[in-house]
Short mmCIF file of C-alpha atoms in Angstrom, two decimals:
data_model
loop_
_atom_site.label_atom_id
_atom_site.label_comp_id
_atom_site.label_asym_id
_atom_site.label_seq_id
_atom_site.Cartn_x
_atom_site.Cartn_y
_atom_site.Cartn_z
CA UNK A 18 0.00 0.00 0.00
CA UNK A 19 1.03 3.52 -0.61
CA UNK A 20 2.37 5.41 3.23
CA UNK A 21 1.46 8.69 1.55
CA UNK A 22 -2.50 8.84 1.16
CA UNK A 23 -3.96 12.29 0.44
CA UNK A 24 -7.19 12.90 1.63
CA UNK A 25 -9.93 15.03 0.19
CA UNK A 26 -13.31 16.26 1.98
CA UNK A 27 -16.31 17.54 0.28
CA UNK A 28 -16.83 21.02 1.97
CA UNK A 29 -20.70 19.52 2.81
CA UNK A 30 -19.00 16.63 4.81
CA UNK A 31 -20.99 14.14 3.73
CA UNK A 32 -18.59 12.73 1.08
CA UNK A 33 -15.27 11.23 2.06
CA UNK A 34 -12.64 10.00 -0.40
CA UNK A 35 -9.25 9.44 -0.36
CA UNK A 36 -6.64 8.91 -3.04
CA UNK A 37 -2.59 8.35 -2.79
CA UNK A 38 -0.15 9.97 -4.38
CA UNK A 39 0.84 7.52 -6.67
CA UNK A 40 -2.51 8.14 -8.06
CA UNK A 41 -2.21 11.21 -9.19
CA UNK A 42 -0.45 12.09 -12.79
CA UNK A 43 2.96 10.75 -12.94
CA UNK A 44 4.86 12.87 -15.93
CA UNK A 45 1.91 15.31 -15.83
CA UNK A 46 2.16 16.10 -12.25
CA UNK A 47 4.75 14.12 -9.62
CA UNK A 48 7.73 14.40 -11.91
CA UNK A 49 7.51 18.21 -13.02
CA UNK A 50 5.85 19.74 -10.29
CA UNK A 51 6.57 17.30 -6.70
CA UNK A 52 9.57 15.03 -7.07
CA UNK A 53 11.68 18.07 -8.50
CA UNK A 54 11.88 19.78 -5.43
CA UNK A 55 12.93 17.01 -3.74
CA UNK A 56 16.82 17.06 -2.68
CA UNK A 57 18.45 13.47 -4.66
CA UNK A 58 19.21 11.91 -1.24
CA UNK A 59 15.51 12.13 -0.66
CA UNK A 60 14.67 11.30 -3.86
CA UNK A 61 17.18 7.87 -3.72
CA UNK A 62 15.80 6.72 -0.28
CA UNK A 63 12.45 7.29 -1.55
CA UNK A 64 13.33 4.63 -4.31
CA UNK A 65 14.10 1.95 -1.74
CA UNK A 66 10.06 2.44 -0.29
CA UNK A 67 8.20 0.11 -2.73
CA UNK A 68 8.32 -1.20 -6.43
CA UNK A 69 5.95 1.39 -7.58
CA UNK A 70 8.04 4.36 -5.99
CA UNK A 71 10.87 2.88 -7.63
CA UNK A 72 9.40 2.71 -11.13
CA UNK A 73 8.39 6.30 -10.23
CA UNK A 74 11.82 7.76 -9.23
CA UNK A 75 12.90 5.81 -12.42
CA UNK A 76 10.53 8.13 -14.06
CA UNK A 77 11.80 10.99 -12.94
CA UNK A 78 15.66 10.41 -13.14
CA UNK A 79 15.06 9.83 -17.06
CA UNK A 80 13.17 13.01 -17.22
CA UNK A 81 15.31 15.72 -14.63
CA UNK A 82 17.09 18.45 -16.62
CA UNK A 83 19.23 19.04 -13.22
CA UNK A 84 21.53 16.59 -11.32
CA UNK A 85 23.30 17.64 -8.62
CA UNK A 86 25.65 15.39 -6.91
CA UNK A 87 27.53 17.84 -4.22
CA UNK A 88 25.88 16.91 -1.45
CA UNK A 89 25.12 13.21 -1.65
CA UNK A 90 28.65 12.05 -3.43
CA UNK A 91 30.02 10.19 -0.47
CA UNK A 92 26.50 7.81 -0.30
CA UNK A 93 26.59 7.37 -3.95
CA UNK A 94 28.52 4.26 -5.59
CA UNK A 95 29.72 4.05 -8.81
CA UNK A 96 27.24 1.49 -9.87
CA UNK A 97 24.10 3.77 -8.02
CA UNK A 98 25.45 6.81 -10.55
CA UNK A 99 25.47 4.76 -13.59
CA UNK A 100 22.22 3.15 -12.92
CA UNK A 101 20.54 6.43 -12.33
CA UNK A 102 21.49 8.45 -15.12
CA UNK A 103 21.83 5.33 -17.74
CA UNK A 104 18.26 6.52 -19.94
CA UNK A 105 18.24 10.17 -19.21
CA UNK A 106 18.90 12.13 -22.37
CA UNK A 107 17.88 15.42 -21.50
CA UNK A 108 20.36 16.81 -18.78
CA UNK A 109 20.92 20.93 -19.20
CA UNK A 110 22.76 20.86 -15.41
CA UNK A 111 25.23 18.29 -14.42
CA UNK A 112 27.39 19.13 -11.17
CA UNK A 113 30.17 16.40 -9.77
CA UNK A 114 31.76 18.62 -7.42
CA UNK A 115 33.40 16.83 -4.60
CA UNK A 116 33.19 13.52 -6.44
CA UNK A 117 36.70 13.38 -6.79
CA UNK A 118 37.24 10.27 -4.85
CA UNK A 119 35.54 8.03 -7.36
CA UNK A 120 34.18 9.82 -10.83
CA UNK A 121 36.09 8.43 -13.22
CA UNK A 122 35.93 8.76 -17.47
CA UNK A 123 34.21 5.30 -16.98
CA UNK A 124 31.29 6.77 -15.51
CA UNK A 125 31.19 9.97 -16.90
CA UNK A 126 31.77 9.69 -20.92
CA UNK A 127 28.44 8.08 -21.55
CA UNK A 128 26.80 10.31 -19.41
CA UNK A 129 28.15 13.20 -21.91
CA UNK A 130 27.82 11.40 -25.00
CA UNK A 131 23.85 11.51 -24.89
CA UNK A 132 22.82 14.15 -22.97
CA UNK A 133 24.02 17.16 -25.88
CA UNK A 134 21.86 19.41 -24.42
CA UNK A 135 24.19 20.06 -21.58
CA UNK A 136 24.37 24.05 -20.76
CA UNK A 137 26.18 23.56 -17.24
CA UNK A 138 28.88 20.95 -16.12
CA UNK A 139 30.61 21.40 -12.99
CA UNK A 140 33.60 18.83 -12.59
CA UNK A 141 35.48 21.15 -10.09
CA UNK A 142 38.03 18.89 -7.96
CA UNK A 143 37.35 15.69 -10.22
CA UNK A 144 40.86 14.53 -9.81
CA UNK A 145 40.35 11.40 -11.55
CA UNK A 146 38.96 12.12 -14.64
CA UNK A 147 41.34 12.87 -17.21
CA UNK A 148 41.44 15.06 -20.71
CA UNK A 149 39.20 12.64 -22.48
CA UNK A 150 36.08 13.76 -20.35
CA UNK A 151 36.58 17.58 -21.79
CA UNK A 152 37.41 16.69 -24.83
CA UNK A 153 34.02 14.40 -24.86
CA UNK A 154 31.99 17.84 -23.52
CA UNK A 155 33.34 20.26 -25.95
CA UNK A 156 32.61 17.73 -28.86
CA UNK A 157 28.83 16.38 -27.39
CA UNK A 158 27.82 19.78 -25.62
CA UNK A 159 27.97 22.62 -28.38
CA UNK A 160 25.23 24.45 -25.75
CA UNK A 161 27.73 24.73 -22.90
CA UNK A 162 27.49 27.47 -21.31
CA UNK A 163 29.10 27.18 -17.70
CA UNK A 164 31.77 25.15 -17.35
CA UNK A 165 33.77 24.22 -13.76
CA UNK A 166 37.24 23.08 -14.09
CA UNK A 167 38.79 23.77 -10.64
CA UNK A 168 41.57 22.20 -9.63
CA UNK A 169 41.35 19.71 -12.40
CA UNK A 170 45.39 19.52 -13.04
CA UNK A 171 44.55 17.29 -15.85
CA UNK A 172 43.04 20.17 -18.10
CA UNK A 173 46.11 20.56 -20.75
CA UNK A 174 46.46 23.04 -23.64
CA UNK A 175 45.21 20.60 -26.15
CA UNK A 176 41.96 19.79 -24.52
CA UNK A 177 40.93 23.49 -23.55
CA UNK A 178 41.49 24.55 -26.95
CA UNK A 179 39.53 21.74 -28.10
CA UNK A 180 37.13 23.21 -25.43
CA UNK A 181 37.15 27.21 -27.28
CA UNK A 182 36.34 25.32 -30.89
CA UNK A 183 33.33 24.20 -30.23
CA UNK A 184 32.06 25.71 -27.41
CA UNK A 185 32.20 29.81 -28.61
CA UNK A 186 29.03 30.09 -26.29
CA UNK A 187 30.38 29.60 -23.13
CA UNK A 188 30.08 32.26 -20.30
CA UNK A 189 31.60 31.32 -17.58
CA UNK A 190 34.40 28.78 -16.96
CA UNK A 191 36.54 28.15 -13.60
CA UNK A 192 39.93 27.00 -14.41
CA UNK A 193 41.23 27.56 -10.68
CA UNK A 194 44.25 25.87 -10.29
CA UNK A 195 44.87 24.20 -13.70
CA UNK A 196 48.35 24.73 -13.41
CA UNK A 197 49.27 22.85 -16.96
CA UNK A 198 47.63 25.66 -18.86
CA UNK A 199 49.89 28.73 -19.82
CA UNK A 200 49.38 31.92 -21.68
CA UNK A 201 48.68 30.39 -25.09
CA UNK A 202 46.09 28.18 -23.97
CA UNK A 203 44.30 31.06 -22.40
CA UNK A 204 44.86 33.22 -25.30
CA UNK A 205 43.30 30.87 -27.72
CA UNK A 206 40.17 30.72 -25.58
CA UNK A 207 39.66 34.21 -25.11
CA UNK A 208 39.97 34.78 -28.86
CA UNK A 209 37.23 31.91 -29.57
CA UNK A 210 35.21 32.48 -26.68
CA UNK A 211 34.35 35.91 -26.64
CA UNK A 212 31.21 35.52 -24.86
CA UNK A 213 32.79 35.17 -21.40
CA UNK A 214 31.69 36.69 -18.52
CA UNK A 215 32.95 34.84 -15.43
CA UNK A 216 36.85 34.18 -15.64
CA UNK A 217 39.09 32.44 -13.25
CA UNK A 218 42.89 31.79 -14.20
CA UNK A 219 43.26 31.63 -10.02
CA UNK A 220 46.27 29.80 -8.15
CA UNK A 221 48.44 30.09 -12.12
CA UNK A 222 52.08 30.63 -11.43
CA UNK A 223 52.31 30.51 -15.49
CA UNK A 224 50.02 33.20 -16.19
CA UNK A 225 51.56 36.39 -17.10
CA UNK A 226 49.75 39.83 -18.23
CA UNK A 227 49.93 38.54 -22.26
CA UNK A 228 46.87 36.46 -20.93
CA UNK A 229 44.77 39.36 -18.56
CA UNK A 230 45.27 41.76 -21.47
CA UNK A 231 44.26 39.07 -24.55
CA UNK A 232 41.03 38.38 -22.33
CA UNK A 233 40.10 41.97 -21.94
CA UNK A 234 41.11 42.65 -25.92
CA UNK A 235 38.73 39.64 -26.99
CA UNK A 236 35.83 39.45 -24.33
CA UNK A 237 34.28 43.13 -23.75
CA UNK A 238 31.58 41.90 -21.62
CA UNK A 239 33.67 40.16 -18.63
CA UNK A 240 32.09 41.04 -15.81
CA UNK A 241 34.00 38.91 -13.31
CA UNK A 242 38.03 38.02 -13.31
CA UNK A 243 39.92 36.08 -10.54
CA UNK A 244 43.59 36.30 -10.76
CA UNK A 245 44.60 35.03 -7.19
CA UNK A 246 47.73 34.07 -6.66
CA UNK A 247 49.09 34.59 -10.66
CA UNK A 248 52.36 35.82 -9.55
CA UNK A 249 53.91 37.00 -12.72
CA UNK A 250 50.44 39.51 -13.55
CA UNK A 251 51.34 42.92 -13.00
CA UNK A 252 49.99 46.79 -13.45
CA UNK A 253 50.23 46.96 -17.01
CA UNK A 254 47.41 44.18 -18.04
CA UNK A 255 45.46 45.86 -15.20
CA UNK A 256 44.94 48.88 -16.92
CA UNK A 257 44.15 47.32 -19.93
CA UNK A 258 41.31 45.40 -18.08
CA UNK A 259 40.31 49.15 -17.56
CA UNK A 260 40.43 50.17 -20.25
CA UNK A 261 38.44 47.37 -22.49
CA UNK A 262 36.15 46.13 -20.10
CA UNK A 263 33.51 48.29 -18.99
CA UNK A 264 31.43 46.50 -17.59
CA UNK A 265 33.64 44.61 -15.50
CA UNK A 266 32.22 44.43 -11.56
CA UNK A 267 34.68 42.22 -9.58
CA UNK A 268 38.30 41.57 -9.63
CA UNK A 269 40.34 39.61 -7.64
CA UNK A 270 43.60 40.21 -7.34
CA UNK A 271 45.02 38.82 -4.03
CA UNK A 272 48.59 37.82 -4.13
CA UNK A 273 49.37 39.47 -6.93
CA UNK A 274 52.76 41.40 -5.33
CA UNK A 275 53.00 43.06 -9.04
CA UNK A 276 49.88 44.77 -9.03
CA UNK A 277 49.78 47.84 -7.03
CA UNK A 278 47.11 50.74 -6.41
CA UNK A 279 48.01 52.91 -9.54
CA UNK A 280 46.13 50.33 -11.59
CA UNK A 281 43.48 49.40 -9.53
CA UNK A 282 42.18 52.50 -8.25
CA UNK A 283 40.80 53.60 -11.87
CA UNK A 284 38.75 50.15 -11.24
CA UNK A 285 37.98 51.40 -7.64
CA UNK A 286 36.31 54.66 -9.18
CA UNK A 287 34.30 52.73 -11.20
CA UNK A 288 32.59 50.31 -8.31
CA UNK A 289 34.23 47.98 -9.34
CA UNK A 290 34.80 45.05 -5.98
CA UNK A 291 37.78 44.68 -6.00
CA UNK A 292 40.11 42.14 -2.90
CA UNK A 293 42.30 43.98 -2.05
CA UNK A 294 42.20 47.22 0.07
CA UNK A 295 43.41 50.59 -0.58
CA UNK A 296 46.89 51.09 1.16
CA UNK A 297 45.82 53.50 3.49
CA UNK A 298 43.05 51.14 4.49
CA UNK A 299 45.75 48.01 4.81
CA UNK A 300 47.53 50.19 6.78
CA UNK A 301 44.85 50.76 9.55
CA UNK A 302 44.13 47.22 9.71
CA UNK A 303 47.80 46.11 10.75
CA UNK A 304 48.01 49.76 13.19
CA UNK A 305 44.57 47.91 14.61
CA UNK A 306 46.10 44.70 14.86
CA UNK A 307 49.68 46.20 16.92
CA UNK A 308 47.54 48.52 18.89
CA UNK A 309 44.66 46.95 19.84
CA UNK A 310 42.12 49.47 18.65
CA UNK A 311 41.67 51.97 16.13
CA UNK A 312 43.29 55.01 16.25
CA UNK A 313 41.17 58.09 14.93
CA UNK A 314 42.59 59.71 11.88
CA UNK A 315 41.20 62.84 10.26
CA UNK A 316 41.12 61.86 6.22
CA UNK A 317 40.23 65.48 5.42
CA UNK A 318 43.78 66.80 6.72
#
């Protein structure tokens, strides 16, 4: 029997029925407008209540244009993943962020190859994937549009570029810590991809201003650009970020000892966030931190 009745009253009170929810509409009703507000550990346990529920959530996993895997990874096995996602053909938003312990190209390349209608992938911290998995995205998923690529040290200069020839759509891709890729890889994607508005070379030792000033040549409408930690950036690209990219809004520039105020604070006069403070502002913070409290200085002087 179904645990979840639903029970309906006639407002005279004379007439009592009662239907479950299995009853009602399955693709009409349970999958599009119930089940897909249901978080996928619910939605797994939910399988495990009775045949019918599992035929159901079968249903449903075939159907969902979203699958999210960040918070249930560690209760998911390999086999469960497969299983799940073996007849759905119509994923827009695929996320395996923290699956890094077990997402392999095994599981993942026929995923890809038949869901081409893939706008989103997130494979941030994937560690075991290799090349082969972007490679399969840019070629299956000419509708990309957001891409997530942190700290995936496999990403190489062959398989980004691959990446920018088919993809000239995308807006946003995270490349945090893909420390294989070096100013011509980024150069070449800027160049195809001028779409982008989100942009992070982050955590980069090899990236150098020919990159920050390629991007703001070729992609006008960046709007976001994190540069943390890319050592070898300095003032010069800055102001070229200034001076192409108008519509920029946040910049992140921590840890970049080669970029000082005289190029951000055009930026600053424009709104734009930017990490770091103003020197006069670092400097109160560390007066705060030897004294104890802040002294009172009169800015108008």
């Amino acid at each position: 029997p179904d645990p979840f009745p639903l029970e309906r009253y006639q407002s005279s009170g004379l007439l009592f029925s009662r239907c479950y929810l299995l009853d009602l509409p399955w693709e009409d009703v349970l999958v599009p407008h119930i089940l897909c507000y249901l978080p996928l550990q619910h939605l797994v346990s939910l399988q495990r209540v009775s045949k019918q529920f599992h035929n159901l959530i079968k249903v449903y996993l075939s159907n969902c244009r979203t699958f999210n895997l960040a918070p249930t990874s560690p209760c998911i096995p390999k086999e469960a993943f497969c299983s799940m996602l073996k007849d759905n053909k119509v994923l827009q938003n695929l996320s395996l962020q923290n699956c890094s312990d077990w997402v392999s190209d095994k599981e993942l390349l026929p995923v890809i190859g038949q869901n081409q209608h893939l706008q989103r992938v997130d494979m941030s911290g994937c560690a075991c994937l290799t090349r082969h998995s972007l490679v399969a995205v840019s070629l299956s998923c000419m509708h990309l549009q957001h891409l997530g690529l942190a700290h995936c040290e496999w990403v190489d200069s062959l398989s980004l570029r691959s990446l920018a020839d088919h993809c000239g759509g995308l807006q946003s891709i995270d490349l945090t810590a893909c420390r294989q890729l070096k100013d011509d890889a980024i150069c070449y994607l800027a160049k195809k991809c001028s779409n982008l508005r989100s942009l992070s070379l982050a955590v980069n030792a090899n990236i150098t201003d020919e990159s920050v000033e390629e991007v703001a040549k070729n992609c006008r409408g960046l709007e976001q650009l994190d540069l943390t930690g890319c050592l070898r950036v300095r003032n010069q690209s800055i102001r070229t970020l200034a001076e192409y990219c108008p519509k920029l809004q946040s910049l992140k520039v921590n840890h970049c000892h080669n970029v000082t105020e005289s190029s951000l604070d055009p930026l600053r006069k424009r709104n734009v966030v930017i990490d770091v403070e103003p020197p006069l502002q670092r400097a109160l913070v560390l007066l705060q931190d030897v004294l104890g409290f802040a002294p009172f200085i009169n800015l108008q002087i």
